[in-house]
CSV table of C-alpha atoms and ligand atoms in Angstrom, one decimal:
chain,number,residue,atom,x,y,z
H,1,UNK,CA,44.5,13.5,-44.4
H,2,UNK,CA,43.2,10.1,-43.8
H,3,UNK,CA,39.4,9.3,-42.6
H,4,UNK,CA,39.3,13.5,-42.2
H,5,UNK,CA,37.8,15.2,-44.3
H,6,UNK,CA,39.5,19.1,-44.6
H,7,UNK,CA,36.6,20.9,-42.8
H,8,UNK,CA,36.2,18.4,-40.2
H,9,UNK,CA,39.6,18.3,-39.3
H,10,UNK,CA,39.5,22.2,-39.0
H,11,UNK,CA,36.3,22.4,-36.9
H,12,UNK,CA,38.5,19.8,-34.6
H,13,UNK,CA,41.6,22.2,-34.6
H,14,UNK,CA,39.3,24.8,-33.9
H,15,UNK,CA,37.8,23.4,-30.6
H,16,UNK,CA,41.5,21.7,-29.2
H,17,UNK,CA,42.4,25.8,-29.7
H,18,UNK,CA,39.8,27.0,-28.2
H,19,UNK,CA,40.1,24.5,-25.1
H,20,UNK,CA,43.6,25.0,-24.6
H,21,UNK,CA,43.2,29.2,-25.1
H,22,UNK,CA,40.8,28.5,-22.1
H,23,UNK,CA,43.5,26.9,-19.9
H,24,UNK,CA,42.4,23.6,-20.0
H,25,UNK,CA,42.6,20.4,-22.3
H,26,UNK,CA,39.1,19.6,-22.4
H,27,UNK,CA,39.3,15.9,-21.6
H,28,UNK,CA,36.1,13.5,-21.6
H,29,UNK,CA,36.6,10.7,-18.8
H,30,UNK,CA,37.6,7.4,-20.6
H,31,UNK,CA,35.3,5.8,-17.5
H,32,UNK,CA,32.2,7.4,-16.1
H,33,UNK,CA,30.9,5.8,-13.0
H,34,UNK,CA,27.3,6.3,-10.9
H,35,UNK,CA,27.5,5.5,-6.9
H,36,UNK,CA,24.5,5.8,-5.4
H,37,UNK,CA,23.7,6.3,-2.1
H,38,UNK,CA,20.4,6.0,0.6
H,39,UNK,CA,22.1,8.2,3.0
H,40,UNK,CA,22.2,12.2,3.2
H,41,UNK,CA,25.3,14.1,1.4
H,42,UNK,CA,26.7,15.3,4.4
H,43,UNK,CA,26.6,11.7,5.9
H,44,UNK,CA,30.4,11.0,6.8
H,45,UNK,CA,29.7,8.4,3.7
H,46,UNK,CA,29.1,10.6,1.6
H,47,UNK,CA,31.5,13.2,2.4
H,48,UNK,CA,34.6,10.7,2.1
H,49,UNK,CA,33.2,8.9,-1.0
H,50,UNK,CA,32.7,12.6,-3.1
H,51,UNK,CA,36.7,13.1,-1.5
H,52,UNK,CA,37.6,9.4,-3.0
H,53,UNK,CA,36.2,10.3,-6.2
H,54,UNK,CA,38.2,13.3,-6.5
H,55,UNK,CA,40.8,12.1,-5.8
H,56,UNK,CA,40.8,9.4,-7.9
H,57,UNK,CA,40.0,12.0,-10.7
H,58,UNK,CA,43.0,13.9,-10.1
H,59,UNK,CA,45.1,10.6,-9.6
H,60,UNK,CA,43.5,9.1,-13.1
H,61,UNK,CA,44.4,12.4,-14.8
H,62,UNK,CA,40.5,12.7,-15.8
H,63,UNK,CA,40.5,8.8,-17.0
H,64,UNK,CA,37.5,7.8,-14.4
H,65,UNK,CA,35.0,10.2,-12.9
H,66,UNK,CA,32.6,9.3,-10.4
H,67,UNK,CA,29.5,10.6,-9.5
H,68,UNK,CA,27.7,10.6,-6.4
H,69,UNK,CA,24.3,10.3,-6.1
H,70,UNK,CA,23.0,11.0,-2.4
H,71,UNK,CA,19.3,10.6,-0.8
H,72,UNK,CA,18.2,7.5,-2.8
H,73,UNK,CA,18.2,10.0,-6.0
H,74,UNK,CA,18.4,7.1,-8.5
H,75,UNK,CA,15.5,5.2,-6.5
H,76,UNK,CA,14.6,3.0,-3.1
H,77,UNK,CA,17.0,0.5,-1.9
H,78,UNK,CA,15.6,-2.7,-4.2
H,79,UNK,CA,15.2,-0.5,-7.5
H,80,UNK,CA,18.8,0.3,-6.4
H,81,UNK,CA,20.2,-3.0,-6.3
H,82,UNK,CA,18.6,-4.2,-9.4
H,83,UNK,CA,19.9,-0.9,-11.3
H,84,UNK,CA,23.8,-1.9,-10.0
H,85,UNK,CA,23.0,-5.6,-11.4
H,86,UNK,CA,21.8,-4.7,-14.9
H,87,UNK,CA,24.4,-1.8,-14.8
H,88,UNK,CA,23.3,0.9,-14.9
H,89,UNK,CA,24.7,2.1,-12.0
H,90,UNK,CA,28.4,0.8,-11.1
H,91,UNK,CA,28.7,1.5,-7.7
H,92,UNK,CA,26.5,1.6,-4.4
H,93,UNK,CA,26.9,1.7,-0.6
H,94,UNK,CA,24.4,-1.0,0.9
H,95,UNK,CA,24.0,-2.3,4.0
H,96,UNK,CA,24.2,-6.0,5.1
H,97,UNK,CA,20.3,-5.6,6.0
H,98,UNK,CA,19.3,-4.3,2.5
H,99,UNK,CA,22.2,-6.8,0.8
H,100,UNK,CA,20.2,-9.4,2.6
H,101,UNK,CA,17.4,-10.0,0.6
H,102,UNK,CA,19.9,-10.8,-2.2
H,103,UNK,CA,22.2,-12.5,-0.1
H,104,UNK,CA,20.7,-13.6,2.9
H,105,UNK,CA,24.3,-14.0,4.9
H,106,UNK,CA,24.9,-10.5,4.2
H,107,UNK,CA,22.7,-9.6,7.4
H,108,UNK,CA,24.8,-11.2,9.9
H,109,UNK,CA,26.3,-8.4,11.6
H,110,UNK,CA,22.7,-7.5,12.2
H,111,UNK,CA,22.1,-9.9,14.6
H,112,UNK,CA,20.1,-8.5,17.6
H,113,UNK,CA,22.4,-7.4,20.6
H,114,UNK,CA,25.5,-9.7,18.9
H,115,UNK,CA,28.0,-6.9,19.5
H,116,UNK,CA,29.0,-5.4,22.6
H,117,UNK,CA,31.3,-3.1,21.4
H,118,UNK,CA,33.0,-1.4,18.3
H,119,UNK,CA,36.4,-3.3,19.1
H,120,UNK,CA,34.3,-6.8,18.2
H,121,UNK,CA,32.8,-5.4,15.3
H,122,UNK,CA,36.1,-4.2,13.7
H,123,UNK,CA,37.3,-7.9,14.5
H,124,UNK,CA,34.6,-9.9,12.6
H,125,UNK,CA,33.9,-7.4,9.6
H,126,UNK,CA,37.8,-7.4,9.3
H,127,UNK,CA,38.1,-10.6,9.8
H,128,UNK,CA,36.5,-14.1,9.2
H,129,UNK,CA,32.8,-13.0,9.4
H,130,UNK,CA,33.6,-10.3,6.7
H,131,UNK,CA,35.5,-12.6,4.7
H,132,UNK,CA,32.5,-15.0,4.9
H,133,UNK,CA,30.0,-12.5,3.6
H,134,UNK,CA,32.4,-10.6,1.0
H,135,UNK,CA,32.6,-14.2,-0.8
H,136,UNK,CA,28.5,-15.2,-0.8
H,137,UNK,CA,28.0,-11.1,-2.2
H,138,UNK,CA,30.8,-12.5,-4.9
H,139,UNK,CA,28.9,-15.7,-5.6
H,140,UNK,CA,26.0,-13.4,-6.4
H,141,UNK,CA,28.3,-11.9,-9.3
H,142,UNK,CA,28.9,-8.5,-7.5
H,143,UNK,CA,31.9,-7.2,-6.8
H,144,UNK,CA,32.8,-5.9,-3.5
H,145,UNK,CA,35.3,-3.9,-1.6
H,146,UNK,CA,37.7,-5.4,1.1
H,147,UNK,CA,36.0,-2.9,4.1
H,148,UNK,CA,32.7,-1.9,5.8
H,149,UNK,CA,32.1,1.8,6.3
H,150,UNK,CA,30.5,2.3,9.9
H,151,UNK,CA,27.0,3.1,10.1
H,152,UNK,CA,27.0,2.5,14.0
H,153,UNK,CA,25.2,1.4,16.2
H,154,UNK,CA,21.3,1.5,15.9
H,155,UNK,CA,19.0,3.2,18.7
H,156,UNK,CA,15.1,3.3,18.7
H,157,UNK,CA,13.4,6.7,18.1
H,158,UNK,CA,10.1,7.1,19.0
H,159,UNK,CA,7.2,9.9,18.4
H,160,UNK,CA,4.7,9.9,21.2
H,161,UNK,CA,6.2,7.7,24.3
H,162,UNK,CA,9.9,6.8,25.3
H,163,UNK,CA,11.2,2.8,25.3
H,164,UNK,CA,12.2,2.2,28.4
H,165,UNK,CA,11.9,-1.4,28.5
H,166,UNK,CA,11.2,-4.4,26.3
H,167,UNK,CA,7.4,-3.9,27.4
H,168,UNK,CA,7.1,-0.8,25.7
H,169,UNK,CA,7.7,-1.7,22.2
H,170,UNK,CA,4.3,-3.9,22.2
H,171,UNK,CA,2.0,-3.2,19.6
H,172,UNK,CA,4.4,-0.2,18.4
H,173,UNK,CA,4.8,0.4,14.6
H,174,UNK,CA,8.0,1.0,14.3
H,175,UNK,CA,9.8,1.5,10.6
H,176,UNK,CA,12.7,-0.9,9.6
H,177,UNK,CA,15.1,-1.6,6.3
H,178,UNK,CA,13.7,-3.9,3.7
H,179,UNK,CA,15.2,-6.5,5.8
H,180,UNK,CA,13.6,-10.1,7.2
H,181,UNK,CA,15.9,-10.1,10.1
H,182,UNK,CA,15.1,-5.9,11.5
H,183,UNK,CA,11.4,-7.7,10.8
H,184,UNK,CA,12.1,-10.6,12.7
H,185,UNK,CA,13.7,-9.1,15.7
H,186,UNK,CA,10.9,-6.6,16.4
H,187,UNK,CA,8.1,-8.8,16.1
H,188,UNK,CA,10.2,-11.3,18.5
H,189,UNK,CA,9.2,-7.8,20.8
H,190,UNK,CA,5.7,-7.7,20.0
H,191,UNK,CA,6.8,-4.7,17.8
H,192,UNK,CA,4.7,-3.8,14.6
H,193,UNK,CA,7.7,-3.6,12.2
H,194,UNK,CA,7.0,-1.8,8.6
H,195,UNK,CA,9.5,-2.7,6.2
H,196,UNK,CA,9.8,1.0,4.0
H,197,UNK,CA,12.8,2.4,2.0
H,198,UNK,CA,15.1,4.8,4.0
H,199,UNK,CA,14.2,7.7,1.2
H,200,UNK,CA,10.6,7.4,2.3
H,201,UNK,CA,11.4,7.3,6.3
H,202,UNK,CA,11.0,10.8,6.8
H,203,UNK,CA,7.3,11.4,5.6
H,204,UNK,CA,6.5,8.2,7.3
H,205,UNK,CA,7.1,9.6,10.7
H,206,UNK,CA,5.8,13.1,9.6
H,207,UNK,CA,2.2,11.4,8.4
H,208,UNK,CA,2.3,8.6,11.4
H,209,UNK,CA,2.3,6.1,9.2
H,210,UNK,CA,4.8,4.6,12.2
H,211,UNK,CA,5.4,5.9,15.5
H,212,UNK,CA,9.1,5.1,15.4
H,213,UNK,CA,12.0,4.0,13.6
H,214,UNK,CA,15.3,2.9,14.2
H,215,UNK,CA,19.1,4.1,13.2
H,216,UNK,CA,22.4,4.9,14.3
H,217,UNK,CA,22.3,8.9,16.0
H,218,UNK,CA,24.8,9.8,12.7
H,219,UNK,CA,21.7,8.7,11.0
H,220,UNK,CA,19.1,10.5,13.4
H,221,UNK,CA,20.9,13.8,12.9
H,222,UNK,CA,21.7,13.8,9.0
H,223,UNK,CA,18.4,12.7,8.0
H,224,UNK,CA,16.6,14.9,10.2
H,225,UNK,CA,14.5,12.6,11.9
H,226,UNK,CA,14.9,14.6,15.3
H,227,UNK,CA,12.4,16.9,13.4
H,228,UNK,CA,9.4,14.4,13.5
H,229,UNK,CA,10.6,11.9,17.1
H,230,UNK,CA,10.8,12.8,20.2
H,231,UNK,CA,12.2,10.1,22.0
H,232,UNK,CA,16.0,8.2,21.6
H,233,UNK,CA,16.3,4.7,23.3
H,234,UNK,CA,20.0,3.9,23.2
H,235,UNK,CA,19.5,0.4,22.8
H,236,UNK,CA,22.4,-0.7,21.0
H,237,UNK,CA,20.2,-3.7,19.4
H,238,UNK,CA,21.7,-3.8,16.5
H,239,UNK,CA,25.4,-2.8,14.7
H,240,UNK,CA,25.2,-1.9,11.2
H,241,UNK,CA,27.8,-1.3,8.4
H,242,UNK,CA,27.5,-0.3,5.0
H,243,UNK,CA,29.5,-2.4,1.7
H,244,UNK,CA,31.0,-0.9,-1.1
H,245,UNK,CA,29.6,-3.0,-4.0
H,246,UNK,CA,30.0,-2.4,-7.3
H,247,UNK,CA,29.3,-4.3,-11.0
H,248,UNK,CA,31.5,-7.0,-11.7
H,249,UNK,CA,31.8,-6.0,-15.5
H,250,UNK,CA,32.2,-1.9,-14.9
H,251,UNK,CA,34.7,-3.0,-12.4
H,252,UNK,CA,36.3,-5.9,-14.7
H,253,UNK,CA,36.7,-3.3,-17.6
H,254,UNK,CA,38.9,-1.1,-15.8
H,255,UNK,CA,42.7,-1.3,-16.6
H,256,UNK,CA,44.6,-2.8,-13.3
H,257,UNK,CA,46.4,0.1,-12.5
H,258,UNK,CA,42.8,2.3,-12.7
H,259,UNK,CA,41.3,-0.9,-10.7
H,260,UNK,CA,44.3,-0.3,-8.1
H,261,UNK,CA,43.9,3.5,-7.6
H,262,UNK,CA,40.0,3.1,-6.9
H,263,UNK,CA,40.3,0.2,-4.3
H,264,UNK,CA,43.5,2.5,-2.8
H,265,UNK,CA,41.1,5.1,-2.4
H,266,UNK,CA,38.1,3.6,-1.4
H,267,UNK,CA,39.9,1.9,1.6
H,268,UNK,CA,41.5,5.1,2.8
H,269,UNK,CA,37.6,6.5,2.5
H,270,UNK,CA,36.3,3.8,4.7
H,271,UNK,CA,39.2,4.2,7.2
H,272,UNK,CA,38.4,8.1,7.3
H,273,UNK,CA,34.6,7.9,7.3
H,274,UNK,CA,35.1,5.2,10.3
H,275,UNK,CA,37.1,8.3,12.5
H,276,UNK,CA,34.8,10.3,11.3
H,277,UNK,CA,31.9,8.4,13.2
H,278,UNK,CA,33.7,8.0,16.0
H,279,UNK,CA,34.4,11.6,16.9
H,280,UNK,CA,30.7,12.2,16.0
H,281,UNK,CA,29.4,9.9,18.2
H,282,UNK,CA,31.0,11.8,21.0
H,283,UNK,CA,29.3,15.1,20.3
H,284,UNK,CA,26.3,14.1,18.6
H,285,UNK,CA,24.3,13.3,22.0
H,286,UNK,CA,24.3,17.1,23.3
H,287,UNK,CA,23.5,18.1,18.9
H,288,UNK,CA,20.4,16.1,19.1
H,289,UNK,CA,19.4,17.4,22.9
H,290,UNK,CA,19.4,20.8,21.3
H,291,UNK,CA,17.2,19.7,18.8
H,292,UNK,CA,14.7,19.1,21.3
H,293,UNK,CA,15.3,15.3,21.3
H,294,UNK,CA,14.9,13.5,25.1
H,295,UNK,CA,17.4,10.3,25.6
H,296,UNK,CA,16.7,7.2,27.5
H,297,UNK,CA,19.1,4.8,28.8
H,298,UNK,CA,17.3,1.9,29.0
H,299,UNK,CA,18.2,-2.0,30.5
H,300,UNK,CA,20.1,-3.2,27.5
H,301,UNK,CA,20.4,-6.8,29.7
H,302,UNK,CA,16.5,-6.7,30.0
H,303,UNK,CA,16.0,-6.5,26.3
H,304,UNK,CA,18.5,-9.1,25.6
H,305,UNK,CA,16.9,-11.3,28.4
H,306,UNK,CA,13.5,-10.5,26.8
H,307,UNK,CA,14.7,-11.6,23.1
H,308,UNK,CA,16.4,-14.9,24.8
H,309,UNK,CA,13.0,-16.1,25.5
H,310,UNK,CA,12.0,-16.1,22.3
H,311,UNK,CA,13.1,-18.8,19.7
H,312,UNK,CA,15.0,-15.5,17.8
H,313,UNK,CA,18.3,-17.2,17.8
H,314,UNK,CA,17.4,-20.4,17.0
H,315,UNK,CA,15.4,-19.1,14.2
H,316,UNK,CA,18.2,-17.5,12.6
H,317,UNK,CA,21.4,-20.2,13.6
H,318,UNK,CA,19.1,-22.5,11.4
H,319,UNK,CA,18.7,-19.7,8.6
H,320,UNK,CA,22.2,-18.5,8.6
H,321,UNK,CA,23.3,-22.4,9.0
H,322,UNK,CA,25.2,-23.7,12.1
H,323,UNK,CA,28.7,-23.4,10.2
H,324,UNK,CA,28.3,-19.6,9.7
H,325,UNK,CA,26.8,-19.3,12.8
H,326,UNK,CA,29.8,-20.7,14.9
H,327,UNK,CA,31.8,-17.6,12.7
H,328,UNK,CA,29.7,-15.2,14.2
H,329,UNK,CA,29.4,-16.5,17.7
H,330,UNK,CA,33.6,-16.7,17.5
H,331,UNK,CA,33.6,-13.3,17.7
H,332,UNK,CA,30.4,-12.7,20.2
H,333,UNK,CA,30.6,-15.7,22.3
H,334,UNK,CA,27.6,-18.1,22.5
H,335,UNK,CA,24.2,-16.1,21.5
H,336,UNK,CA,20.9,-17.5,22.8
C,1,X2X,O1,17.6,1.9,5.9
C,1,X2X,C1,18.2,2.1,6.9
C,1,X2X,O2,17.7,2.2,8.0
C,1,X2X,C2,19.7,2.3,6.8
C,1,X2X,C3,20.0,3.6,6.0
C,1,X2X,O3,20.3,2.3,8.0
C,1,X2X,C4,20.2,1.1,6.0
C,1,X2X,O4,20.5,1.3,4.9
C,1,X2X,C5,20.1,-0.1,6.6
């Protein structure tokens, strides 16, 4: 009996017995990966992702198992990223505006009133301006997934008076992501932006630390925001998605085939989660209504007329750098 000794290998018959007696080969995961995650757990993110990870368990035969963790649970957005680069966690979803303080490009699809409609955005994020921004997050050493789950659209919410036009958001403190462009765009209003993580959002609003915030109505609705703002301005200023990103060693030191299965699932996740959205959107209006929330369909051309006056665009063609730029205006048609 080499290397065993005769009681240790009977204590280990013992237990393999005692598993299988119970039904089950009790089997530890050769890979066991953290995904973290700003948004609720019933966010269509969330719910596809935890669906993915099964999945993949099943598929793996117990190899990798994946754990979700939901509502910023392993800390704000920036504790976040640095935990996925020293990793300790393997996997997040991040959007381009939190990705940007690490990789400033990643905050392109961000770009006030760029996108008209979802059509565009699938267009660019599929296409050259996602390519663009998947290789400056890989420059960064982070690996990341070929497609963008859909956060939406983002509308302004408001506590005490509704945004009816450009004027209205003077002198308003108004929550945004850790982001320099959300920053830049409202203060190109006259806005009082407040950069705070999404996980403290909610008791922002509660205390009136800020008046209002801004998010996609998915967003609104899961985080419960129609609780503590009265107002919805659908301003469509802003599309946001989220990346998959995950640590390039955790994701180097899984076998190919494992590798395979994950990025298989993941993509059918993304494409589900994006359906997902879209059916939601078309309900979600009347949800938040009976939540007591009051909609406004402002000018969108007046705000976009308002922000053309300001140097906004030039401002960020010279940050992103007139090469990517042109990428992004491909796909928008001239901007500014
Ligand atoms: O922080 C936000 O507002 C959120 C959840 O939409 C992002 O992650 C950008």
């Amino acid at each position: 009996m080499t290397g065993l000794t005769r009681r240790a290998f009977t204590i280990a018959s013992a237990a393999t017995v005692g598993a299988t007696m119970l039904g089950r080969t009790a089997r530890a995961a050769d890979f066991t990966f953290k995904y973290a995650s700003n948004l609720a757990v019933t966010h269509p993110m969330n719910v596809r992702m935890q669906a993915a990870a099964d999945a993949i368990k099943k598929d793996s035969n117990g190899k990798l198992e994946i754990q979700i963790f939901a509502n910023s649970q392993l800390g704000g957005d920036l504790e976040v990223m640095s935990q996925l680069r020293s990793g300790a966690i393997q996997l997040v979803a991040m959007a381009g505006a939190q990705l940007s303080t690490l990789v400033p490009v990643a905050s392109m699809n961000g770009v006030g009133f760029a996108f008209a409609s979802m059509d565009q955005v699938w267009k660019a994020m599929d296409g050259e301006l996602g390519a663009l921004v998947r290789g400056a997050i890989q420059k960064v050493g982070l690996h990341v997934y070929d497609k963008m789950f859909d956060n939406g659209f983002r509308q302004i919410t408001s506590a005490d008076k509704p945004i009816k036009a450009p004027g209205d958001l003077a002198g308003l403190t108004i929550r945004v992501p850790p982001s320099a462009l959300s920053t830049s765009l409202f203060k190109a209003f006259g806005a009082s932006p407040q950069s705070i993580n999404f996980g403290e959002t909610y008791t922002a609003l509660q205390t009136h630390l800020v008046a209002a915030q801004e998010n996609p109505l998915p967003l609104i609705e899961s985080a419960k925001f129609y609780e503590v703002q009265k107002y919805v301005s659908m301003t469509n200023h802003m599309w946001d998605g989220f990346w998959i990103i995950g640590n390039a060693d955790a994701i180097k030191g899984l076998p190919a085939d494992l590798a395979a299965l994950v990025a298989k699932h993941f993509d059918a996740a993304v494409l589900s989660e994006r359906d997902d959205i879209t059916k939601l959107n078309a309900s979600i209006i009347e949800q938040l209504k009976a939540k007591g929330m009051t909609f406004i369909e402002p000018d969108r051309a007046a705000f976009k007329a308002a922000l053309n006056k300001t140097s906004f665009y030039e401002d960020w063609k010279k940050r992103f750098g007139e090469a990517n730029w042109a990428v992004l205006e491909k796909y928008t048609g001239t901007l500014g």
